PDB file of C-alpha atoms and ligand atoms in Angstrom:
ATOM      1  CA  MET S   1    -204.496  69.149  17.387  1.00 53.00           C
ATOM      2  CA  ALA S   2    -203.193  72.401  18.896  1.00 57.00           C
ATOM      3  CA  GLU S   3    -201.010  74.416  16.524  1.00 64.00           C
ATOM      4  CA  THR S   4    -197.391  74.804  17.578  1.00 71.00           C
ATOM      5  CA  PRO S   5    -196.455  78.509  17.540  1.00 74.00           C
ATOM      6  CA  ILE S   6    -193.677  79.311  15.076  1.00 78.00           C
ATOM      7  CA  ALA S   7    -190.494  80.474  16.786  1.00 81.00           C
ATOM      8  CA  THR S   8    -189.469  84.086  16.063  1.00 80.00           C
ATOM      9  CA  GLU S   9    -186.061  82.968  14.804  1.00 78.00           C
ATOM     10  CA  ASP S  10    -187.732  80.562  12.335  1.00 78.00           C
ATOM     11  CA  LEU S  11    -189.901  83.414  11.046  1.00 80.00           C
ATOM     12  CA  ALA S  12    -186.821  85.634  10.773  1.00 80.00           C
ATOM     13  CA  ALA S  13    -185.012  82.862   8.849  1.00 78.00           C
ATOM     14  CA  LEU S  14    -187.985  82.527   6.483  1.00 78.00           C
ATOM     15  CA  LEU S  15    -188.005  86.299   5.911  1.00 78.00           C
ATOM     16  CA  ARG S  16    -184.268  86.277   5.182  1.00 75.00           C
ATOM     17  CA  TRP S  17    -184.803  83.412   2.726  1.00 74.00           C
ATOM     18  CA  TYR S  18    -187.475  85.423   0.905  1.00 73.00           C
ATOM     19  CA  ALA S  19    -185.187  88.471   0.780  1.00 69.00           C
ATOM     20  CA  ASP S  20    -182.334  86.316  -0.590  1.00 63.00           C
ATOM     21  CA  GLN S  21    -184.660  85.099  -3.346  1.00 63.00           C
ATOM     22  CA  GLY S  22    -185.414  88.723  -4.253  1.00 60.00           C
ATOM     23  CA  VAL S  23    -188.915  88.789  -2.701  1.00 64.00           C
ATOM     24  CA  GLU S  24    -188.752  92.156  -0.988  1.00 64.00           C
ATOM     25  CA  GLU S  25    -192.075  93.823  -1.471  1.00 59.00           C
ATOM     26  CA  ALA S  26    -195.430  92.991   0.097  1.00 60.00           C
ATOM     27  CA  VAL S  27    -198.327  93.374  -2.321  1.00 54.00           C
ATOM     28  CA  GLU S  28    -201.073  93.476   0.287  1.00 59.00           C
ATOM     29  CA  GLU S  29    -201.342  94.575   3.910  1.00 62.00           C
ATOM     30  CA  ARG S  30    -201.986  91.030   5.142  1.00 67.00           C
ATOM     31  CA  PRO S  31    -200.693  87.718   3.842  1.00 67.00           C
ATOM     32  CA  VAL S  32    -203.256  85.464   2.141  1.00 63.00           C
ATOM     33  CA  ASP S  33    -203.078  81.812   3.113  1.00 67.00           C
ATOM     34  CA  ARG S  34    -204.063  80.321  -0.214  1.00 59.00           C
ATOM     35  CA  PHE S  35    -203.900  76.790   1.198  1.00 64.00           C
ATOM     36  CA  ALA S  36    -206.688  77.728   3.623  1.00 67.00           C
ATOM     37  CA  LEU S  37    -208.976  79.079   0.874  1.00 65.00           C
ATOM     38  CA  PRO S  38    -211.653  76.714  -0.503  1.00 62.00           C
ATOM     39  CA  PRO S  39    -210.867  75.482  -4.025  1.00 56.00           C
ATOM     40  CA  PRO S  40    -212.511  77.539  -6.838  1.00 53.00           C
ATOM     41  CA  ALA S  41    -215.156  74.823  -7.495  1.00 54.00           C
ATOM     42  CA  ALA S  42    -216.313  75.022  -3.886  1.00 48.00           C
ATOM     43  CA  VAL S  43    -216.566  78.823  -4.168  1.00 45.00           C
ATOM     44  CA  ALA S  44    -218.816  78.507  -7.249  1.00 46.00           C
ATOM     45  CA  ALA S  45    -221.053  76.044  -5.423  1.00 46.00           C
ATOM     46  CA  THR S  46    -221.623  78.505  -2.552  1.00 44.00           C
ATOM     47  CA  VAL S  47    -222.574  81.523  -4.746  1.00 42.00           C
ATOM     48  CA  PRO S  48    -226.098  82.593  -3.619  1.00 44.00           C
ATOM     49  CA  ALA S  49    -228.832  81.581  -6.071  1.00 42.00           C
ATOM     50  CA  ALA S  50    -229.769  85.215  -6.978  1.00 42.00           C
ATOM     51  CA  LYS S  51    -226.198  86.033  -7.887  1.00 44.00           C
ATOM     52  CA  ALA S  52    -225.733  82.720  -9.638  1.00 42.00           C
ATOM     53  CA  SER S  53    -228.842  83.244 -11.812  1.00 43.00           C
ATOM     54  CA  ALA S  54    -227.642  86.759 -12.719  1.00 44.00           C
ATOM     55  CA  ARG S  55    -224.903  85.088 -14.704  1.00 47.00           C
ATOM     56  CA  PRO S  56    -225.524  84.454 -18.418  1.00 46.00           C
ATOM     57  CA  ALA S  57    -226.570  80.887 -19.077  1.00 47.00           C
ATOM     58  CA  THR S  58    -224.088  80.497 -21.905  1.00 51.00           C
ATOM     59  CA  PRO S  59    -220.615  81.928 -21.804  1.00 50.00           C
ATOM     60  CA  THR S  60    -220.220  85.143 -23.838  1.00 49.00           C
ATOM     61  CA  PRO S  61    -217.765  84.514 -26.674  1.00 52.00           C
ATOM     62  CA  LEU S  62    -214.546  86.382 -26.079  1.00 51.00           C
ATOM     63  CA  ARG S  63    -214.046  89.410 -28.287  1.00 53.00           C
ATOM     64  CA  PRO S  64    -210.602  89.708 -29.803  1.00 51.00           C
ATOM     65  CA  SER S  65    -208.489  92.126 -27.731  1.00 46.00           C
ATOM     66  CA  PRO S  66    -208.025  95.532 -29.396  1.00 50.00           C
ATOM     67  CA  LEU S  67    -204.421  95.446 -28.188  1.00 48.00           C
ATOM     68  CA  PRO S  68    -201.817  93.646 -30.264  1.00 46.00           C
ATOM     69  CA  ALA S  69    -200.577  90.412 -28.717  1.00 49.00           C
ATOM     70  CA  PRO S  70    -197.261  90.966 -26.946  1.00 45.00           C
ATOM     71  CA  ALA S  71    -194.402  90.051 -29.254  1.00 47.00           C
ATOM     72  CA  ALA S  72    -192.938  86.710 -28.291  1.00 50.00           C
ATOM     73  CA  ARG S  73    -189.474  87.369 -26.938  1.00 45.00           C
ATOM     74  CA  ALA S  74    -186.826  85.251 -28.581  1.00 46.00           C
ATOM     75  CA  PRO S  75    -184.988  83.273 -25.919  1.00 49.00           C
ATOM     76  CA  VAL S  76    -181.647  84.946 -25.341  1.00 47.00           C
ATOM     77  CA  PRO S  77    -178.700  82.703 -24.515  1.00 49.00           C
ATOM     78  CA  ILE S  78    -177.077  84.044 -21.404  1.00 55.00           C
ATOM     79  CA  GLU S  79    -173.640  82.562 -21.096  1.00 64.00           C
ATOM     80  CA  SER S  80    -172.150  82.725 -24.562  1.00 76.00           C
ATOM     81  CA  PRO S  81    -168.692  84.292 -25.020  1.00 81.00           C
ATOM     82  CA  GLN S  82    -170.108  85.666 -28.282  1.00 88.00           C
ATOM     83  CA  LEU S  83    -172.405  87.939 -26.261  1.00 88.00           C
ATOM     84  CA  VAL S  84    -169.422  89.367 -24.419  1.00 90.00           C
ATOM     85  CA  ASP S  85    -167.726  90.043 -27.777  1.00 92.00           C
ATOM     86  CA  ASP S  86    -170.960  91.643 -29.015  1.00 93.00           C
ATOM     87  CA  ALA S  87    -171.053  93.919 -25.964  1.00 95.00           C
ATOM     88  CA  ARG S  88    -167.418  94.912 -26.565  1.00 95.00           C
ATOM     89  CA  ALA S  89    -168.020  95.631 -30.253  1.00 97.00           C
ATOM     90  CA  LEU S  90    -171.144  97.656 -29.448  1.00 97.00           C
ATOM     91  CA  ALA S  91    -169.322  99.672 -26.786  1.00 98.00           C
ATOM     92  CA  GLU S  92    -166.402 100.353 -29.147  1.00 97.00           C
ATOM     93  CA  ARG S  93    -168.759 101.842 -31.717  1.00 98.00           C
ATOM     94  CA  CYS S  94    -169.963 104.482 -29.226  1.00 98.00           C
ATOM     95  CA  SER S  95    -168.104 107.765 -29.411  1.00 98.00           C
ATOM     96  CA  THR S  96    -169.904 109.748 -26.689  1.00 98.00           C
ATOM     97  CA  VAL S  97    -171.222 108.974 -23.205  1.00 98.00           C
ATOM     98  CA  ALA S  98    -174.766 109.637 -24.487  1.00 98.00           C
ATOM     99  CA  GLU S  99    -174.333 107.040 -27.248  1.00 98.00           C
ATOM    100  CA  LEU S 100    -172.954 104.560 -24.738  1.00 98.00           C
ATOM    101  CA  GLU S 101    -175.902 105.163 -22.418  1.00 98.00           C
ATOM    102  CA  ALA S 102    -178.328 104.482 -25.272  1.00 98.00           C
ATOM    103  CA  ALA S 103    -176.408 101.313 -26.166  1.00 98.00           C
ATOM    104  CA  VAL S 104    -176.520 100.039 -22.568  1.00 98.00           C
ATOM    105  CA  ARG S 105    -180.230 100.825 -22.257  1.00 98.00           C
ATOM    106  CA  GLY S 106    -180.927  98.947 -25.489  1.00 97.00           C
ATOM    107  CA  PHE S 107    -178.714  95.945 -24.670  1.00 96.00           C
ATOM    108  CA  GLU S 108    -180.921  92.904 -24.127  1.00 94.00           C
ATOM    109  CA  SER S 109    -178.375  90.098 -23.809  1.00 92.00           C
ATOM    110  CA  CYS S 110    -177.510  90.442 -20.136  1.00 93.00           C
ATOM    111  CA  ALA S 111    -179.813  88.240 -18.059  1.00 91.00           C
ATOM    112  CA  LEU S 112    -179.628  90.728 -15.166  1.00 94.00           C
ATOM    113  CA  LYS S 113    -181.679  93.183 -17.193  1.00 95.00           C
ATOM    114  CA  ARG S 114    -184.665  90.841 -17.246  1.00 93.00           C
ATOM    115  CA  THR S 115    -185.173  90.925 -13.493  1.00 94.00           C
ATOM    116  CA  ALA S 116    -184.141  94.532 -12.823  1.00 96.00           C
ATOM    117  CA  LYS S 117    -186.720  97.333 -12.637  1.00 96.00           C
ATOM    118  CA  ASN S 118    -184.387  99.916 -14.172  1.00 98.00           C
ATOM    119  CA  THR S 119    -181.094 100.330 -15.969  1.00 98.00           C
ATOM    120  CA  VAL S 120    -178.778 102.199 -13.614  1.00 98.00           C
ATOM    121  CA  PHE S 121    -176.311 103.946 -15.897  1.00 98.00           C
ATOM    122  CA  ALA S 122    -174.605 106.843 -14.091  1.00 98.00           C
ATOM    123  CA  ASP S 123    -175.146 110.057 -12.177  1.00 98.00           C
ATOM    124  CA  GLY S 124    -173.256 113.295 -11.765  1.00 98.00           C
ATOM    125  CA  THR S 125    -171.413 115.125 -14.498  1.00 95.00           C
ATOM    126  CA  PRO S 126    -169.690 113.192 -17.297  1.00 96.00           C
ATOM    127  CA  GLY S 127    -166.301 114.814 -17.812  1.00 94.00           C
ATOM    128  CA  ALA S 128    -166.039 115.758 -14.097  1.00 98.00           C
ATOM    129  CA  PRO S 129    -162.492 115.513 -12.678  1.00 98.00           C
ATOM    130  CA  VAL S 130    -163.294 112.393 -10.619  1.00 98.00           C
ATOM    131  CA  MET S 131    -165.096 109.267 -11.803  1.00 98.00           C
ATOM    132  CA  ILE S 132    -166.171 106.716  -9.182  1.00 98.00           C
ATOM    133  CA  VAL S 133    -166.903 103.120 -10.155  1.00 98.00           C
ATOM    134  CA  GLY S 134    -168.809 101.051  -7.585  1.00 97.00           C
ATOM    135  CA  GLU S 135    -170.118  97.520  -7.721  1.00 96.00           C
ATOM    136  CA  ALA S 136    -173.802  97.005  -8.456  1.00 97.00           C
ATOM    137  CA  PRO S 137    -177.097  98.807  -7.941  1.00 97.00           C
ATOM    138  CA  GLY S 138    -178.950  97.855  -4.762  1.00 95.00           C
ATOM    139  CA  SER S 139    -182.717  97.947  -4.280  1.00 94.00           C
ATOM    140  CA  ASP S 140    -182.926 101.778  -3.910  1.00 96.00           C
ATOM    141  CA  GLU S 141    -180.831 102.296  -7.022  1.00 97.00           C
ATOM    142  CA  ASP S 142    -182.892  99.730  -8.948  1.00 97.00           C
ATOM    143  CA  ARG S 143    -186.110 101.493  -7.923  1.00 96.00           C
ATOM    144  CA  LEU S 144    -184.881 105.003  -8.753  1.00 98.00           C
ATOM    145  CA  GLY S 145    -182.618 104.176 -11.712  1.00 98.00           C
ATOM    146  CA  LYS S 146    -179.630 106.103 -10.279  1.00 98.00           C
ATOM    147  CA  PRO S 147    -176.404 104.810  -8.749  1.00 98.00           C
ATOM    148  CA  PHE S 148    -175.513 105.324  -5.101  1.00 98.00           C
ATOM    149  CA  VAL S 149    -178.773 106.829  -3.858  1.00 98.00           C
ATOM    150  CA  GLY S 150    -179.297 104.539  -0.840  1.00 97.00           C
ATOM    151  CA  VAL S 151    -177.613 104.856   2.553  1.00 97.00           C
ATOM    152  CA  SER S 152    -174.153 103.935   1.277  1.00 97.00           C
ATOM    153  CA  GLY S 153    -174.554 106.411  -1.585  1.00 98.00           C
ATOM    154  CA  GLN S 154    -175.445 109.140   0.893  1.00 98.00           C
ATOM    155  CA  LEU S 155    -172.266 108.363   2.821  1.00 98.00           C
ATOM    156  CA  MET S 156    -170.323 108.503  -0.453  1.00 98.00           C
ATOM    157  CA  ASP S 157    -171.808 111.962  -1.164  1.00 98.00           C
ATOM    158  CA  ARG S 158    -170.806 113.209   2.313  1.00 98.00           C
ATOM    159  CA  MET S 159    -167.275 111.856   1.893  1.00 98.00           C
ATOM    160  CA  MET S 160    -166.828 113.548  -1.470  1.00 98.00           C
ATOM    161  CA  ALA S 161    -168.361 116.783  -0.161  1.00 98.00           C
ATOM    162  CA  ALA S 162    -165.694 116.759   2.567  1.00 98.00           C
ATOM    163  CA  ILE S 163    -163.106 117.400  -0.182  1.00 98.00           C
ATOM    164  CA  GLY S 164    -165.366 119.875  -1.964  1.00 98.00           C
ATOM    165  CA  LEU S 165    -166.750 117.551  -4.671  1.00 98.00           C
ATOM    166  CA  THR S 166    -170.441 117.118  -5.467  1.00 98.00           C
ATOM    167  CA  ARG S 167    -172.316 115.321  -8.254  1.00 98.00           C
ATOM    168  CA  ASP S 168    -172.933 118.763  -9.674  1.00 98.00           C
ATOM    169  CA  GLY S 169    -169.658 119.098 -11.573  1.00 97.00           C
ATOM    170  CA  GLY S 170    -167.258 117.525  -9.060  1.00 98.00           C
ATOM    171  CA  PHE S 171    -167.666 113.838  -9.733  1.00 98.00           C
ATOM    172  CA  TYR S 172    -169.353 111.325 -11.993  1.00 98.00           C
ATOM    173  CA  ILE S 173    -170.486 107.988 -10.576  1.00 98.00           C
ATOM    174  CA  THR S 174    -171.354 104.582 -12.004  1.00 98.00           C
ATOM    175  CA  ASN S 175    -171.026 100.862 -11.267  1.00 97.00           C
ATOM    176  CA  ILE S 176    -169.462  97.886 -12.998  1.00 96.00           C
ATOM    177  CA  LEU S 177    -172.986  96.404 -13.307  1.00 97.00           C
ATOM    178  CA  PHE S 178    -175.882  98.353 -14.825  1.00 98.00           C
ATOM    179  CA  TRP S 179    -178.609  96.106 -13.441  1.00 97.00           C
ATOM    180  CA  ARG S 180    -179.322  94.893  -9.947  1.00 97.00           C
ATOM    181  CA  PRO S 181    -178.618  91.157  -9.536  1.00 95.00           C
ATOM    182  CA  PRO S 182    -181.861  89.552  -8.243  1.00 91.00           C
ATOM    183  CA  GLY S 183    -181.706  89.032  -4.482  1.00 87.00           C
ATOM    184  CA  ASN S 184    -178.188  90.559  -4.673  1.00 83.00           C
ATOM    185  CA  ARG S 185    -176.839  87.265  -5.993  1.00 88.00           C
ATOM    186  CA  THR S 186    -173.284  87.165  -7.314  1.00 86.00           C
ATOM    187  CA  PRO S 187    -173.370  87.971 -11.028  1.00 87.00           C
ATOM    188  CA  THR S 188    -172.063  85.264 -13.335  1.00 87.00           C
ATOM    189  CA  LEU S 189    -168.707  85.774 -15.029  1.00 86.00           C
ATOM    190  CA  ALA S 190    -170.453  86.396 -18.367  1.00 87.00           C
ATOM    191  CA  GLU S 191    -172.759  89.019 -16.820  1.00 90.00           C
ATOM    192  CA  GLN S 192    -169.767  90.763 -15.280  1.00 92.00           C
ATOM    193  CA  ALA S 193    -167.788  90.601 -18.515  1.00 94.00           C
ATOM    194  CA  MET S 194    -170.665  92.029 -20.584  1.00 95.00           C
ATOM    195  CA  CYS S 195    -171.149  94.981 -18.221  1.00 96.00           C
ATOM    196  CA  LEU S 196    -167.416  95.506 -17.848  1.00 96.00           C
ATOM    197  CA  ALA S 197    -167.075  95.879 -21.623  1.00 96.00           C
ATOM    198  CA  PHE S 198    -169.377  98.910 -21.377  1.00 98.00           C
ATOM    199  CA  THR S 199    -167.782 100.208 -18.177  1.00 98.00           C
ATOM    200  CA  ARG S 200    -164.300 100.201 -19.725  1.00 98.00           C
ATOM    201  CA  ARG S 201    -165.629 102.249 -22.646  1.00 98.00           C
ATOM    202  CA  HIS S 202    -167.459 104.470 -20.164  1.00 98.00           C
ATOM    203  CA  ILE S 203    -164.155 105.337 -18.470  1.00 98.00           C
ATOM    204  CA  GLU S 204    -162.538 106.090 -21.864  1.00 98.00           C
ATOM    205  CA  LEU S 205    -165.390 108.377 -22.908  1.00 98.00           C
ATOM    206  CA  ALA S 206    -165.877 110.194 -19.584  1.00 98.00           C
ATOM    207  CA  ARG S 207    -162.102 110.553 -19.345  1.00 97.00           C
ATOM    208  CA  PRO S 208    -161.807 111.816 -15.777  1.00 98.00           C
ATOM    209  CA  LYS S 209    -158.561 113.118 -14.292  1.00 98.00           C
ATOM    210  CA  ILE S 210    -158.812 110.559 -11.495  1.00 98.00           C
ATOM    211  CA  LEU S 211    -160.561 107.205 -11.276  1.00 98.00           C
ATOM    212  CA  VAL S 212    -161.794 105.976  -7.880  1.00 98.00           C
ATOM    213  CA  LEU S 213    -162.687 102.288  -7.511  1.00 98.00           C
ATOM    214  CA  ALA S 214    -165.040 101.739  -4.583  1.00 98.00           C
ATOM    215  CA  GLY S 215    -164.869  98.254  -3.095  1.00 97.00           C
ATOM    216  CA  GLY S 216    -163.001  95.023  -3.730  1.00 96.00           C
ATOM    217  CA  THR S 217    -165.280  93.762  -6.520  1.00 95.00           C
ATOM    218  CA  SER S 218    -164.817  96.909  -8.536  1.00 96.00           C
ATOM    219  CA  VAL S 219    -161.040  96.916  -7.961  1.00 97.00           C
ATOM    220  CA  LYS S 220    -160.708  93.263  -9.008  1.00 96.00           C
ATOM    221  CA  ALA S 221    -162.851  93.678 -12.111  1.00 95.00           C
ATOM    222  CA  VAL S 222    -161.487  96.991 -13.427  1.00 97.00           C
ATOM    223  CA  LEU S 223    -157.827  96.350 -12.594  1.00 97.00           C
ATOM    224  CA  ASP S 224    -158.097  92.644 -13.469  1.00 95.00           C
ATOM    225  CA  THR S 225    -156.371  91.618 -10.261  1.00 97.00           C
ATOM    226  CA  THR S 226    -156.941  89.018  -7.565  1.00 96.00           C
ATOM    227  CA  GLU S 227    -155.395  91.273  -4.906  1.00 97.00           C
ATOM    228  CA  GLY S 228    -157.781  92.141  -2.043  1.00 97.00           C
ATOM    229  CA  ILE S 229    -159.026  95.651  -1.274  1.00 98.00           C
ATOM    230  CA  THR S 230    -157.227  95.792   2.094  1.00 97.00           C
ATOM    231  CA  ARG S 231    -153.864  95.566   0.321  1.00 97.00           C
ATOM    232  CA  MET S 232    -154.829  97.715  -2.641  1.00 98.00           C
ATOM    233  CA  ARG S 233    -156.587 100.653  -0.976  1.00 98.00           C
ATOM    234  CA  GLY S 234    -154.832 103.940  -0.488  1.00 98.00           C
ATOM    235  CA  LYS S 235    -152.150 103.295  -3.164  1.00 98.00           C
ATOM    236  CA  TRP S 236    -152.217 105.003  -6.533  1.00 98.00           C
ATOM    237  CA  VAL S 237    -152.195 102.648  -9.501  1.00 98.00           C
ATOM    238  CA  GLY S 238    -152.411 103.399 -13.226  1.00 98.00           C
ATOM    239  CA  TYR S 239    -155.416 102.367 -15.313  1.00 98.00           C
ATOM    240  CA  ARG S 240    -154.233 102.178 -18.910  1.00 97.00           C
ATOM    241  CA  LEU S 241    -156.477 103.877 -21.435  1.00 97.00           C
ATOM    242  CA  ALA S 242    -156.641 102.803 -25.093  1.00 94.00           C
ATOM    243  CA  ASP S 243    -154.201 105.566 -26.121  1.00 95.00           C
ATOM    244  CA  GLY S 244    -151.660 104.292 -23.578  1.00 96.00           C
ATOM    245  CA  THR S 245    -152.248 107.080 -21.017  1.00 95.00           C
ATOM    246  CA  GLU S 246    -152.154 105.917 -17.404  1.00 97.00           C
ATOM    247  CA  LEU S 247    -155.132 107.286 -15.520  1.00 98.00           C
ATOM    248  CA  PRO S 248    -154.308 107.849 -11.805  1.00 98.00           C
ATOM    249  CA  THR S 249    -156.567 105.394  -9.971  1.00 98.00           C
ATOM    250  CA  MET S 250    -157.324 105.127  -6.266  1.00 98.00           C
ATOM    251  CA  PRO S 251    -158.794 101.879  -4.891  1.00 98.00           C
ATOM    252  CA  THR S 252    -160.760 102.587  -1.728  1.00 98.00           C
ATOM    253  CA  PHE S 253    -163.206 100.874   0.609  1.00 98.00           C
ATOM    254  CA  HIS S 254    -166.837 100.678  -0.435  1.00 98.00           C
ATOM    255  CA  PRO S 255    -169.084 102.963   1.679  1.00 98.00           C
ATOM    256  CA  ALA S 256    -171.288  99.965   2.571  1.00 97.00           C
ATOM    257  CA  TYR S 257    -168.208  98.420   4.204  1.00 98.00           C
ATOM    258  CA  LEU S 258    -167.559 101.667   6.077  1.00 98.00           C
ATOM    259  CA  LEU S 259    -171.114 101.612   7.421  1.00 98.00           C
ATOM    260  CA  ARG S 260    -170.456  98.130   8.804  1.00 97.00           C
ATOM    261  CA  THR S 261    -166.927  98.940   9.977  1.00 97.00           C
ATOM    262  CA  PRO S 262    -166.824 102.611  11.025  1.00 97.00           C
ATOM    263  CA  ALA S 263    -163.276 102.245  12.392  1.00 97.00           C
ATOM    264  CA  SER S 264    -162.073 101.974   8.765  1.00 98.00           C
ATOM    265  CA  LYS S 265    -163.361 105.477   7.971  1.00 98.00           C
ATOM    266  CA  ARG S 266    -160.007 106.792   9.236  1.00 98.00           C
ATOM    267  CA  LEU S 267    -158.259 104.985   6.340  1.00 98.00           C
ATOM    268  CA  SER S 268    -160.838 106.204   3.816  1.00 98.00           C
ATOM    269  CA  TRP S 269    -160.280 109.757   5.010  1.00 98.00           C
ATOM    270  CA  MET S 270    -156.588 109.324   4.129  1.00 98.00           C
ATOM    271  CA  ASP S 271    -157.637 108.111   0.650  1.00 98.00           C
ATOM    272  CA  LEU S 272    -159.829 111.195   0.254  1.00 98.00           C
ATOM    273  CA  LEU S 273    -156.987 113.501   1.254  1.00 98.00           C
ATOM    274  CA  ALA S 274    -154.732 111.761  -1.300  1.00 98.00           C
ATOM    275  CA  ILE S 275    -157.397 112.304  -3.998  1.00 98.00           C
ATOM    276  CA  ASP S 276    -157.721 115.977  -3.044  1.00 98.00           C
ATOM    277  CA  LYS S 277    -153.930 116.436  -3.157  1.00 98.00           C
ATOM    278  CA  LYS S 278    -153.618 114.713  -6.538  1.00 98.00           C
ATOM    279  CA  LEU S 279    -156.423 116.833  -7.986  1.00 98.00           C
ATOM    280  CA  LYS S 280    -154.593 119.990  -6.943  1.00 97.00           C
ATOM    281  CA  GLU S 281    -151.350 118.746  -8.486  1.00 97.00           C
ATOM    282  CA  LEU S 282    -152.842 117.712 -11.830  1.00 95.00           C
ATOM    283  CA  PRO S 283    -153.074 120.318 -14.586  1.00 88.00           C
TER     284      PRO S 283
HETATM  285  N1  LIG H   1    -173.473 100.050  -3.980  1.00 78.61           N
HETATM  286  C1  LIG H   1    -172.853 100.157  -5.178  1.00 78.61           C
HETATM  287  O1  LIG H   1    -171.763  99.625  -5.372  1.00 78.61           O
HETATM  288  N2  LIG H   1    -173.459 100.852  -6.108  1.00 78.61           N
HETATM  289  C2  LIG H   1    -174.617 101.461  -5.948  1.00 78.61           C
HETATM  290  O2  LIG H   1    -175.108 102.082  -6.881  1.00 78.61           O
HETATM  291  C3  LIG H   1    -175.227 101.355  -4.689  1.00 78.61           C
HETATM  292  C4  LIG H   1    -174.648 100.640  -3.716  1.00 78.61           C
END
C-alpha cells in the first residue's frame, strides 16, 4: 500500500506538541525509527559467524562497579503547604543575598528543580538602585543559569541602557521562579508559593531604591493582586517591606510581550522615563 505523505501542518503540529512537552533538543542528526528496526533477537541471529564465535561462550561475571551506587533519592512530596512554610522559614533565616542564593540552590522541595538544567538565581549587582523581578527562566536562561539572557532579556538590557542603567551596578535582575517550568507549563500554586517565599526575602535583602515588576504574572504574585498588567502598568505602587517601609514599585510590560506587540513600547518608554525621574528624586 502506498504511504500517504504527512501534511506539513500535521508535522508542524507534532513539533509543537513535542516542544510543549519540553522535548526541545535533538540528540542525533537524523531521527531513528525504532519501530522499523528489527527486534534485538533478530539482530543477534544475523551476527556473522566469525563475530559471533569471537564472543565468550559463557557470560563474564559482572565485576562490582568501583563507583558507589547512586544514593536513592527519597520521594519528595510536591504539594504540601508544609513545604511552603519550610521555604519561608529557610528564607527568613538568611541574612545576606549570598546566604539566600545558597539556600535556593540547596532547596530540593520544589518539583521544578528536578526538570530544570540550572538554578537561575539572579544577575547584575545586588544592592543596585533598581531591582527587576520577571516571571520564569526560559530555555536560554535554563541553559546558561542566568536570568533574562535570551531575546527578551536583550531587549530588557537595551531598555534599561536607554536610561543609563546596566547590570554592572545599575540594576539587579531576578524572577519569581528560580527554575524553568518544563515545556513552559504554568507552575502550580505550591511551586509559585515556594519560590515567592525566597523572592520576597530576596527583595528585602537586596533592598533596591526602586522595584520593577516585569509582566502580569510577576505583578500578580508580588503585589498579591488579581488586577491585570494593562491597568497596573505605569502607576507607582508601594511594596511593603518587613520594617514597614514602602518601596516604590513600577509594574511594567514584560519585554516578551513588547516583542510580540511593538506598538506597546511607547507605553514602556513612559514607564522607563518615570523610573529615571524617580531615581533622580530619591536620596
Ligand atoms: N522571561 C522572564 O520572565 N525571565 C527570564 O529570565 C527570561 C525570560
